[in-house]
XYZ file of N, CA and C in Angstrom:
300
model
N -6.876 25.573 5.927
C -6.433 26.650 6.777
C -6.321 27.942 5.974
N -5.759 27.999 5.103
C -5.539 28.939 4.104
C -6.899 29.242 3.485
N -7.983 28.523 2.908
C -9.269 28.948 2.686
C -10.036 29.333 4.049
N -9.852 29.341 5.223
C -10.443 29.815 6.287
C -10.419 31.025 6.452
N -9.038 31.090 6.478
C -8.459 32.547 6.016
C -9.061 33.532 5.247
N -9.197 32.722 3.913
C -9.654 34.133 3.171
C -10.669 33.894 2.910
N -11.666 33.444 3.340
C -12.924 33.218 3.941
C -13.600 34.667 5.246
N -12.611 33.987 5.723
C -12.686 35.102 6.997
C -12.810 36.589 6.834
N -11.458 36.852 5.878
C -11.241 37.931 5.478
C -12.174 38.560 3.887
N -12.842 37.580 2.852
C -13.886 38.490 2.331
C -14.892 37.810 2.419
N -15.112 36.503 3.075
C -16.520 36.667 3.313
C -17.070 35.446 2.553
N -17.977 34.665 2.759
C -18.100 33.486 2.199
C -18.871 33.451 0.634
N -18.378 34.471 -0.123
C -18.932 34.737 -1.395
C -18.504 33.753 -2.313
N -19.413 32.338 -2.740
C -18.961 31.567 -4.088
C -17.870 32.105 -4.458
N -18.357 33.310 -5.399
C -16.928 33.456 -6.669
C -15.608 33.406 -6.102
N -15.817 34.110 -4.411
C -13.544 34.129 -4.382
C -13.557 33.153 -3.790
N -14.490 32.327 -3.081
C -14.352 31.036 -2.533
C -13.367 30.212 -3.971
N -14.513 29.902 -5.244
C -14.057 29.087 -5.984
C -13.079 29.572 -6.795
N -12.462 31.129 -6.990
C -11.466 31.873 -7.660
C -10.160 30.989 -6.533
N -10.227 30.851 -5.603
C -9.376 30.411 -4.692
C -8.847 29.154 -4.456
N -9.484 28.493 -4.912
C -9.978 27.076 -4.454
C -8.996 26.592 -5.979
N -9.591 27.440 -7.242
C -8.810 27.308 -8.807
C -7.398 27.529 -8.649
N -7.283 28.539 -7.847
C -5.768 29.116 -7.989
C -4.528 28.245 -7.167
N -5.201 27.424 -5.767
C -4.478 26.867 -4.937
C -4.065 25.674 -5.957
N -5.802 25.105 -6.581
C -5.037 23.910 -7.398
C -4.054 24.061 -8.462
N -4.095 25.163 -9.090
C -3.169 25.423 -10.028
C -1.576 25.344 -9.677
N -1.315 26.006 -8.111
C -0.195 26.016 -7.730
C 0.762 24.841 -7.336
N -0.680 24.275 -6.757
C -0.101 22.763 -6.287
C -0.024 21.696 -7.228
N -0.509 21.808 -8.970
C -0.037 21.431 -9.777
C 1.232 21.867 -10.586
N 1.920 22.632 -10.270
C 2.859 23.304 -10.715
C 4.013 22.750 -9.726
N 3.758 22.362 -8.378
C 4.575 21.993 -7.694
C 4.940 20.491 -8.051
N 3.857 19.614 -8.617
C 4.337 18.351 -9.076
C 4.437 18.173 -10.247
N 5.088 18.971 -11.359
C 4.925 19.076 -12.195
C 6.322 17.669 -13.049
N 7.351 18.521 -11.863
C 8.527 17.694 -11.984
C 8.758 16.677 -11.445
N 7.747 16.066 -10.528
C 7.921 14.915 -9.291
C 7.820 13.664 -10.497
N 8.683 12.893 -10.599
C 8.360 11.410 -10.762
C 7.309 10.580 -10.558
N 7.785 10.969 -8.889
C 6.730 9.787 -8.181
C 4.969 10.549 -7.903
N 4.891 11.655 -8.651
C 3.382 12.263 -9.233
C 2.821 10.998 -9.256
N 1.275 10.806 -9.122
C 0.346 10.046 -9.518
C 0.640 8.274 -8.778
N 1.715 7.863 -8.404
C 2.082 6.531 -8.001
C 2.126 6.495 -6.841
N 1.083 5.657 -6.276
C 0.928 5.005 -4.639
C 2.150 4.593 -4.384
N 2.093 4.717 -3.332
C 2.812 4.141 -2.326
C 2.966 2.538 -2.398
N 1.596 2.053 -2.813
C 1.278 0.394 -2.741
C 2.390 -0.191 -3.964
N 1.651 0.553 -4.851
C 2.526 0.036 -6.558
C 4.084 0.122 -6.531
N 4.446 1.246 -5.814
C 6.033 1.526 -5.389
C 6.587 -0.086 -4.358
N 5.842 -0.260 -3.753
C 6.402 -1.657 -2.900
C 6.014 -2.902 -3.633
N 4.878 -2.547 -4.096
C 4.347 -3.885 -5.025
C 5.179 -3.759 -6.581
N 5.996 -3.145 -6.852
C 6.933 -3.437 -8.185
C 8.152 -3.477 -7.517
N 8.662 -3.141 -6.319
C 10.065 -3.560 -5.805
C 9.875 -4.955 -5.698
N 8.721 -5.739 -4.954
C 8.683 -6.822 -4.637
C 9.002 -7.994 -5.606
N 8.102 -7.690 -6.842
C 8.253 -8.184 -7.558
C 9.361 -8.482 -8.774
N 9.993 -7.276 -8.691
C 11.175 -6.981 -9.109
C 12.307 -7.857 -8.749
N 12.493 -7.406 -7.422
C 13.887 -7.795 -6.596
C 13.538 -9.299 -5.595
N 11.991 -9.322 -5.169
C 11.973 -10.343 -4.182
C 11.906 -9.911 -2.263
N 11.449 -10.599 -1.432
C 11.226 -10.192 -0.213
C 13.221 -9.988 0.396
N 13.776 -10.967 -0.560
C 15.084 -11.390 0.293
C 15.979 -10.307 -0.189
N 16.208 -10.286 -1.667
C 16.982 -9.300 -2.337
C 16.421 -7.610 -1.946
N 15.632 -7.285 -1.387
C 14.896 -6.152 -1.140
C 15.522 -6.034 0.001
N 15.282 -6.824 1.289
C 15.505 -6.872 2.699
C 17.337 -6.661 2.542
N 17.896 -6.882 1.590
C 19.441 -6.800 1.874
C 19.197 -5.393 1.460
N 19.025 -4.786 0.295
C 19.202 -3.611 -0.482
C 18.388 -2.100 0.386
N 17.283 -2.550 1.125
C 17.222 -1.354 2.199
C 16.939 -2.595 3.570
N 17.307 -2.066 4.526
C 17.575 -3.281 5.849
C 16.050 -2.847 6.817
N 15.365 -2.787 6.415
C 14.244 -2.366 7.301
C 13.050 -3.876 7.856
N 12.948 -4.136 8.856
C 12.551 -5.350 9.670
C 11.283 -5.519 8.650
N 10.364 -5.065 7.953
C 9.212 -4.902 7.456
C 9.244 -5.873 6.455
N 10.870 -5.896 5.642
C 11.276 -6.426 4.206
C 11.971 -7.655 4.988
N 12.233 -7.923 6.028
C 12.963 -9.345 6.068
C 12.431 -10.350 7.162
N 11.350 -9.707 8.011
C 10.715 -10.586 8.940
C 9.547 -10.840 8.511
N 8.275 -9.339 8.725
C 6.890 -9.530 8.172
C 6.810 -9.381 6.859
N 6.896 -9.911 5.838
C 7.110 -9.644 4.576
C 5.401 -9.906 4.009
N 5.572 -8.454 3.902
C 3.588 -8.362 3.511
C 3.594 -7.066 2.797
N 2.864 -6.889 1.899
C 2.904 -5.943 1.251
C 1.897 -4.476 2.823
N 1.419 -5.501 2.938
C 0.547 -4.302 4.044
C 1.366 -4.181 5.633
N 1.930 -4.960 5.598
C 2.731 -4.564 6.871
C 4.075 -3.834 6.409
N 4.429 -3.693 5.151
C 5.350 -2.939 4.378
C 4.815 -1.771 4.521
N 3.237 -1.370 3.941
C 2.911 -0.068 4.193
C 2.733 0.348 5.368
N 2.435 -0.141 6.200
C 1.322 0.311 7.163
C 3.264 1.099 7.879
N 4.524 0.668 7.840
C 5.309 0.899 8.399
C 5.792 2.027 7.840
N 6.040 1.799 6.389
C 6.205 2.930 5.451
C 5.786 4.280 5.700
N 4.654 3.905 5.984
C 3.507 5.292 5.927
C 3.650 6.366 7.448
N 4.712 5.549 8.394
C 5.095 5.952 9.898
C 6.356 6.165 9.604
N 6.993 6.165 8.714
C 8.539 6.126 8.874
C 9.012 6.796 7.947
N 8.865 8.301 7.520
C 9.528 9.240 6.368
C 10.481 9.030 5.729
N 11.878 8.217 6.586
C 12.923 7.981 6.494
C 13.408 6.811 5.729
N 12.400 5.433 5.555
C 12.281 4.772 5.177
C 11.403 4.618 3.691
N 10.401 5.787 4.214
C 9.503 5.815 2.846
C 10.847 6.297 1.391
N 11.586 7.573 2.249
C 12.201 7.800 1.223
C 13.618 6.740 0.713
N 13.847 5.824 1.435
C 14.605 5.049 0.633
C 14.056 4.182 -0.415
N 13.096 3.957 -0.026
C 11.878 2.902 -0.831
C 11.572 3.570 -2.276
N 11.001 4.864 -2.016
C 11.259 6.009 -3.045
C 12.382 6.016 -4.173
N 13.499 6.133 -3.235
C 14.659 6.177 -4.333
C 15.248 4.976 -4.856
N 14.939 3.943 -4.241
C 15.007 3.080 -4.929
C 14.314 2.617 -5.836
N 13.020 2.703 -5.876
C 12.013 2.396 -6.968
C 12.037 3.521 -8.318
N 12.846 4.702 -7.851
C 13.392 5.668 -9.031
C 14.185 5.015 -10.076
N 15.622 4.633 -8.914
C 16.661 4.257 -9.611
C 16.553 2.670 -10.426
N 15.876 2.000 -9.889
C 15.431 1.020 -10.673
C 14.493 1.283 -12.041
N 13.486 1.866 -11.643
C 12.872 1.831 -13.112
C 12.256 3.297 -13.843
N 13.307 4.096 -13.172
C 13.309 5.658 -13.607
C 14.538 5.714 -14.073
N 15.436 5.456 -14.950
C 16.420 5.878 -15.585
C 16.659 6.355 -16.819
């Protein structure tokens, strides 16, 4: 959206195309500069809780139906990936466990 933009506005010339294209990535590396969870799926985040804690000890420690009924690493995501609210407990827990 933002390259449409300034597309629009000078014109589909290579150089500010790719002057643009450099600068966005630069920014948006600067934004994860400090993130932890930089570079780590989503998958590896559920697939080292699992293994960690277990389907049962997991399902007590965040209560979400995903961890104590369908216990699948892909029916873990596929729920995860719909549920912000959940992703981020999953998140902070996989911090506080092996980010300290």
């Amino acid at each position: 959206m933002i390259l449409r933009a300034a597309m629009q506005r000078f014109g589909s010339h290579n150089l500010i195309r790719n002057s643009f294209i450099i600068y966005l990535a630069l920014c948006m590396a600067d934004q994860q500069k400090n993130n932890p969870l930089h570079g780590i799926t989503l998958e590896k985040i559920v697939t080292d809780l699992q293994a960690h804690y277990g389907w049962e000890q997991l399902g007590s420690l965040i209560r979400i139906d995903c961890f104590n009924n369908n216990q699948s690493i892909k029916s873990s995501l596929n729920f995860l990936r719909r549920m912000p609210w959940a992703r981020k407990k999953v998140e902070d827990l996989f911090l506080d466990t092996f980010h300290k």
